[in-house]
PDB file of C-alpha atoms in Angstrom:
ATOM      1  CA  UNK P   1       2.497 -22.684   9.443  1.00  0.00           C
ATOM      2  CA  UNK P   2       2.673 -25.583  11.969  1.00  0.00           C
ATOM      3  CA  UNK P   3       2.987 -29.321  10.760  1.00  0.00           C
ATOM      4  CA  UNK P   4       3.446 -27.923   7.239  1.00  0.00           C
ATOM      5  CA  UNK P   5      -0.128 -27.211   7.081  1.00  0.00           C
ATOM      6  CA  UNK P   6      -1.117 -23.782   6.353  1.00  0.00           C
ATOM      7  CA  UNK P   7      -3.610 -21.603   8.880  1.00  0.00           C
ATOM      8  CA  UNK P   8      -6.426 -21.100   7.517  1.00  0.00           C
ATOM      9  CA  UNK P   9      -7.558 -17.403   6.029  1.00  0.00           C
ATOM     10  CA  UNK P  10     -10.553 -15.308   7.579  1.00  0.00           C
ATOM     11  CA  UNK P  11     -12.392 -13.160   5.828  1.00  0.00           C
ATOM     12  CA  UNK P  12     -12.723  -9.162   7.011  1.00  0.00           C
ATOM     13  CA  UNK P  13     -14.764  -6.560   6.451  1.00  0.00           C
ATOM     14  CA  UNK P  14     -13.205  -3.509   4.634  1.00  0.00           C
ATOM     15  CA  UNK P  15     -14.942  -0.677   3.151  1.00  0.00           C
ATOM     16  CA  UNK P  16     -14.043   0.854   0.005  1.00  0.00           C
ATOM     17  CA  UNK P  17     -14.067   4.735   0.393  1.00  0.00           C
ATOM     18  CA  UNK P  18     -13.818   7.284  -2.512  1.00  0.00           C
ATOM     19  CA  UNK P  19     -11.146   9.409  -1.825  1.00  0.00           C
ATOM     20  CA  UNK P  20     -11.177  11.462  -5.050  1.00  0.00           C
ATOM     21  CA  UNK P  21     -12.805  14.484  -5.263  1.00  0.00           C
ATOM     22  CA  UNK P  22     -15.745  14.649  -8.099  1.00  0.00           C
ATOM     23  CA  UNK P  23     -13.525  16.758 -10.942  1.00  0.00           C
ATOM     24  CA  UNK P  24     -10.965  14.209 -10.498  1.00  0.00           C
ATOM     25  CA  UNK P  25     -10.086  13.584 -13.955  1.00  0.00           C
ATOM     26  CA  UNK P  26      -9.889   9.868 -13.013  1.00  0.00           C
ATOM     27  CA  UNK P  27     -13.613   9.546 -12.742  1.00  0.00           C
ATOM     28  CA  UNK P  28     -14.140   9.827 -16.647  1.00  0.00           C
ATOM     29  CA  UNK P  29     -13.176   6.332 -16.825  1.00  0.00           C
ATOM     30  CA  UNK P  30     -15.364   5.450 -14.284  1.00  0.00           C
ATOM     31  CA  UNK P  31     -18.957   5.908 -12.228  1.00  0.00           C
ATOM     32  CA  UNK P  32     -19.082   6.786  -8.898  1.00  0.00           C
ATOM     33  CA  UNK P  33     -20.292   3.987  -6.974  1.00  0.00           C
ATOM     34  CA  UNK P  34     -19.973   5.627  -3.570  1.00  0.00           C
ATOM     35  CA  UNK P  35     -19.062   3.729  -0.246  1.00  0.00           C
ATOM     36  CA  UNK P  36     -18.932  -0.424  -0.246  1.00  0.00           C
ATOM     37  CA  UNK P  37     -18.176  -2.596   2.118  1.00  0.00           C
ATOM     38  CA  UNK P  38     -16.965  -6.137   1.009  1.00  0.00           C
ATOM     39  CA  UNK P  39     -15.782  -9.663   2.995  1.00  0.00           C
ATOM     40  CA  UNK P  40     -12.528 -10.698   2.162  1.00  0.00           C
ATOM     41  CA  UNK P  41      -9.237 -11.588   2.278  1.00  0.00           C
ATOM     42  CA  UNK P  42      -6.918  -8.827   2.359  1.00  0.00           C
ATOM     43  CA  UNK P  43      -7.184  -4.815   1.356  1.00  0.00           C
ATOM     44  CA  UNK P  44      -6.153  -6.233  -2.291  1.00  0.00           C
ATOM     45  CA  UNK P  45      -8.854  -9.092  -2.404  1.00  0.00           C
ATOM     46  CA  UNK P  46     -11.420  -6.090  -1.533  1.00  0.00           C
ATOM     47  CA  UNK P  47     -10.775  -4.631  -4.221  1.00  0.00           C
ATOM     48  CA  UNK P  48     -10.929  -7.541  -6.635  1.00  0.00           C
ATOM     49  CA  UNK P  49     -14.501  -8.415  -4.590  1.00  0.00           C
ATOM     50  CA  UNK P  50     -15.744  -4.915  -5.506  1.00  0.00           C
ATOM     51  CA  UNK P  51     -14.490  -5.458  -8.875  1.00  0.00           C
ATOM     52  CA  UNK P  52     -16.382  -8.746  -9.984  1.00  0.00           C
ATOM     53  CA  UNK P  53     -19.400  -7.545  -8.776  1.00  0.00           C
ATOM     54  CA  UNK P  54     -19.761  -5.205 -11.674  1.00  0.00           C
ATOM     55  CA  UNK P  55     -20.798  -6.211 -14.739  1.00  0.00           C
ATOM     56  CA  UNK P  56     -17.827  -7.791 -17.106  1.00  0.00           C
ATOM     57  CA  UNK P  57     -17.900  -7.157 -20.786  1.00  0.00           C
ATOM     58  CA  UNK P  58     -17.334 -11.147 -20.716  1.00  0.00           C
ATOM     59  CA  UNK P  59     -20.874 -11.507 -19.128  1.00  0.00           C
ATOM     60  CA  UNK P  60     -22.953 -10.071 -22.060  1.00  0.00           C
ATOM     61  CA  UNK P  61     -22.670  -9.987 -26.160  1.00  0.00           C
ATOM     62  CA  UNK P  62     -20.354  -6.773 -26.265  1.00  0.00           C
ATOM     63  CA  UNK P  63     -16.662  -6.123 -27.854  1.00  0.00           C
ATOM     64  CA  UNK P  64     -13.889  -6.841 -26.323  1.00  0.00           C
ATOM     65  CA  UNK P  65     -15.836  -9.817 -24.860  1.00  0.00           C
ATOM     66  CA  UNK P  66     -13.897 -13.151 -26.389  1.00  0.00           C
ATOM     67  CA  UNK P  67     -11.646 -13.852 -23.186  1.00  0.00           C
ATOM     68  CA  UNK P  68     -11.125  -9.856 -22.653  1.00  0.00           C
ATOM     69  CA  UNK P  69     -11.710  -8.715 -19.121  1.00  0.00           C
ATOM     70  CA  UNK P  70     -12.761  -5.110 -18.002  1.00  0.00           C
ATOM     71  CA  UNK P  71     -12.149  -6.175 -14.352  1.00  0.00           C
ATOM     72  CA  UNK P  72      -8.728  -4.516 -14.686  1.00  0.00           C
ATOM     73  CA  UNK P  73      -9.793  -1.526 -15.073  1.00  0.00           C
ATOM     74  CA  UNK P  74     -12.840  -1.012 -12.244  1.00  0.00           C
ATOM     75  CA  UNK P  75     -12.564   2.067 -10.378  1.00  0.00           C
ATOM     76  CA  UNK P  76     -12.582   0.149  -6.935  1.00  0.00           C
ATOM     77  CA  UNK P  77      -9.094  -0.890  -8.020  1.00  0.00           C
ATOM     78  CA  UNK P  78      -7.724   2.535  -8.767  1.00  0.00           C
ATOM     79  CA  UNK P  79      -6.164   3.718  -5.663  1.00  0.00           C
ATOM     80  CA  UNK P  80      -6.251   7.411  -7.014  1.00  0.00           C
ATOM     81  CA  UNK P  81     -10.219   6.880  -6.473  1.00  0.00           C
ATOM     82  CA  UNK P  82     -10.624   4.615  -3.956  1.00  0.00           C
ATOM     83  CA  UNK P  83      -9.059   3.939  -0.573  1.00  0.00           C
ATOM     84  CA  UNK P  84      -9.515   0.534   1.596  1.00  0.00           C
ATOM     85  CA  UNK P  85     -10.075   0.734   5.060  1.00  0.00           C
ATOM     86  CA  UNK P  86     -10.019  -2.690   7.524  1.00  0.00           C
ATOM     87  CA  UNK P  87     -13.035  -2.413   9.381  1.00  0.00           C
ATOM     88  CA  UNK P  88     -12.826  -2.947  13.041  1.00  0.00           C
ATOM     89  CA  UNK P  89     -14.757  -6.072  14.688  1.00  0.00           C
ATOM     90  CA  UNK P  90     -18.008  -6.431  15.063  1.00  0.00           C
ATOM     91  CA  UNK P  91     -19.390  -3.791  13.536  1.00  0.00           C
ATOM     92  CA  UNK P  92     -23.018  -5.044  12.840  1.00  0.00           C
ATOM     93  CA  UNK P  93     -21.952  -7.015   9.907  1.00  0.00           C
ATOM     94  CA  UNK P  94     -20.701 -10.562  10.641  1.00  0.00           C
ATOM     95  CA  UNK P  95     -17.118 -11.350   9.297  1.00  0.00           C
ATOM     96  CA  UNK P  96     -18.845 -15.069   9.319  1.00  0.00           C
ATOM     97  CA  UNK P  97     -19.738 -15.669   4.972  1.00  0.00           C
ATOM     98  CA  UNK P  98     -18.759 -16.090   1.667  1.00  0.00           C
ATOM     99  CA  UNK P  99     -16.372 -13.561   0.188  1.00  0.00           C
ATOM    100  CA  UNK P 100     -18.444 -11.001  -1.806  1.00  0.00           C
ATOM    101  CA  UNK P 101     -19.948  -7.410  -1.519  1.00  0.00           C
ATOM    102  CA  UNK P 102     -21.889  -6.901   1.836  1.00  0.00           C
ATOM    103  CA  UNK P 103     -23.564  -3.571   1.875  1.00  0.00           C
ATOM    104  CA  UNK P 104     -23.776  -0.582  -0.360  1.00  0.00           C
ATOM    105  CA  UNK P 105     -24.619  -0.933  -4.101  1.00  0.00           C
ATOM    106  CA  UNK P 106     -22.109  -1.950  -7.060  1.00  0.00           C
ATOM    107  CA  UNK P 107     -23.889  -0.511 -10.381  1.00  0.00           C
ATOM    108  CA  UNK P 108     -24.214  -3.312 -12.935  1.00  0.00           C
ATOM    109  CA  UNK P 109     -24.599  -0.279 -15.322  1.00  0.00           C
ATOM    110  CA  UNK P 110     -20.321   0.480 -15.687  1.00  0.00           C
ATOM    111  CA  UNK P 111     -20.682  -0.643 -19.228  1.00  0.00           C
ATOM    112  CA  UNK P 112     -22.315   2.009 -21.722  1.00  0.00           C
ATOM    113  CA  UNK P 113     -23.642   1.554 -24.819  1.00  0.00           C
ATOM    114  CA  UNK P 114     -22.146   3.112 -28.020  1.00  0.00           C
ATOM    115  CA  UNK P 115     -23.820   4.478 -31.287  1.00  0.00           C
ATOM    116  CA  UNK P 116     -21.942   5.043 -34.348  1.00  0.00           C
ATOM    117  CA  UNK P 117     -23.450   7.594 -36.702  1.00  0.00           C
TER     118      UNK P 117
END
């Protein structure tokens, strides 16, 4: 901080590797989404990036829905299943634009349907 006015942040690459083998126990709560690579922040704003790209029981006309996010619980942010890794510059991908999810795939499919019978 010089002059009281705070540097500004850069955005990083970092990829988001699963770490946890495919019995893991801590994959029934989630899908496998396999390796993503994200711009942001910090190794904890990767994970959050990862995290709002899937779909949020907020975004479509499902319980808990009414102000209750499932964000919380996305598998990028379980460090049991996934590890975050700084990626080294340049790799290919410019560090240069908006904060998000740069390659690899985020399902939109984490919620699943229920029937009661």
């Amino acid at each position: 901080m010089q002059n009281g006015i705070l540097p500004k942040h850069r955005l990083k690459l970092y990829r988001l590797v699963p770490v946890a083998v495919a019995r893991d126990p801590n994959w029934g709560n989630a899908d496998y989404q396999g390796e993503v690579v994200v711009r942001a922040f910090s190794p904890a704003d990767a994970r959050v990036v990862a995290a709002q790209a899937e779909l949020d029981f907020t975004e479509i006309d499902a319980a808990p829905a009414e102000g209750n996010s499932t964000r919380d619980a996305s598998a990028f942010r379980n460090e049991r299943l996934y590890t975050v890794v700084e990626m080294p510059e340049p790799q290919g991908l410019a560090t240069d634009g908006p904060r998000g999810v740069v390659d690899g795939v985020v399902s939109v499919g984490t919620i699943k349907p229920t029937q009661v019978s």
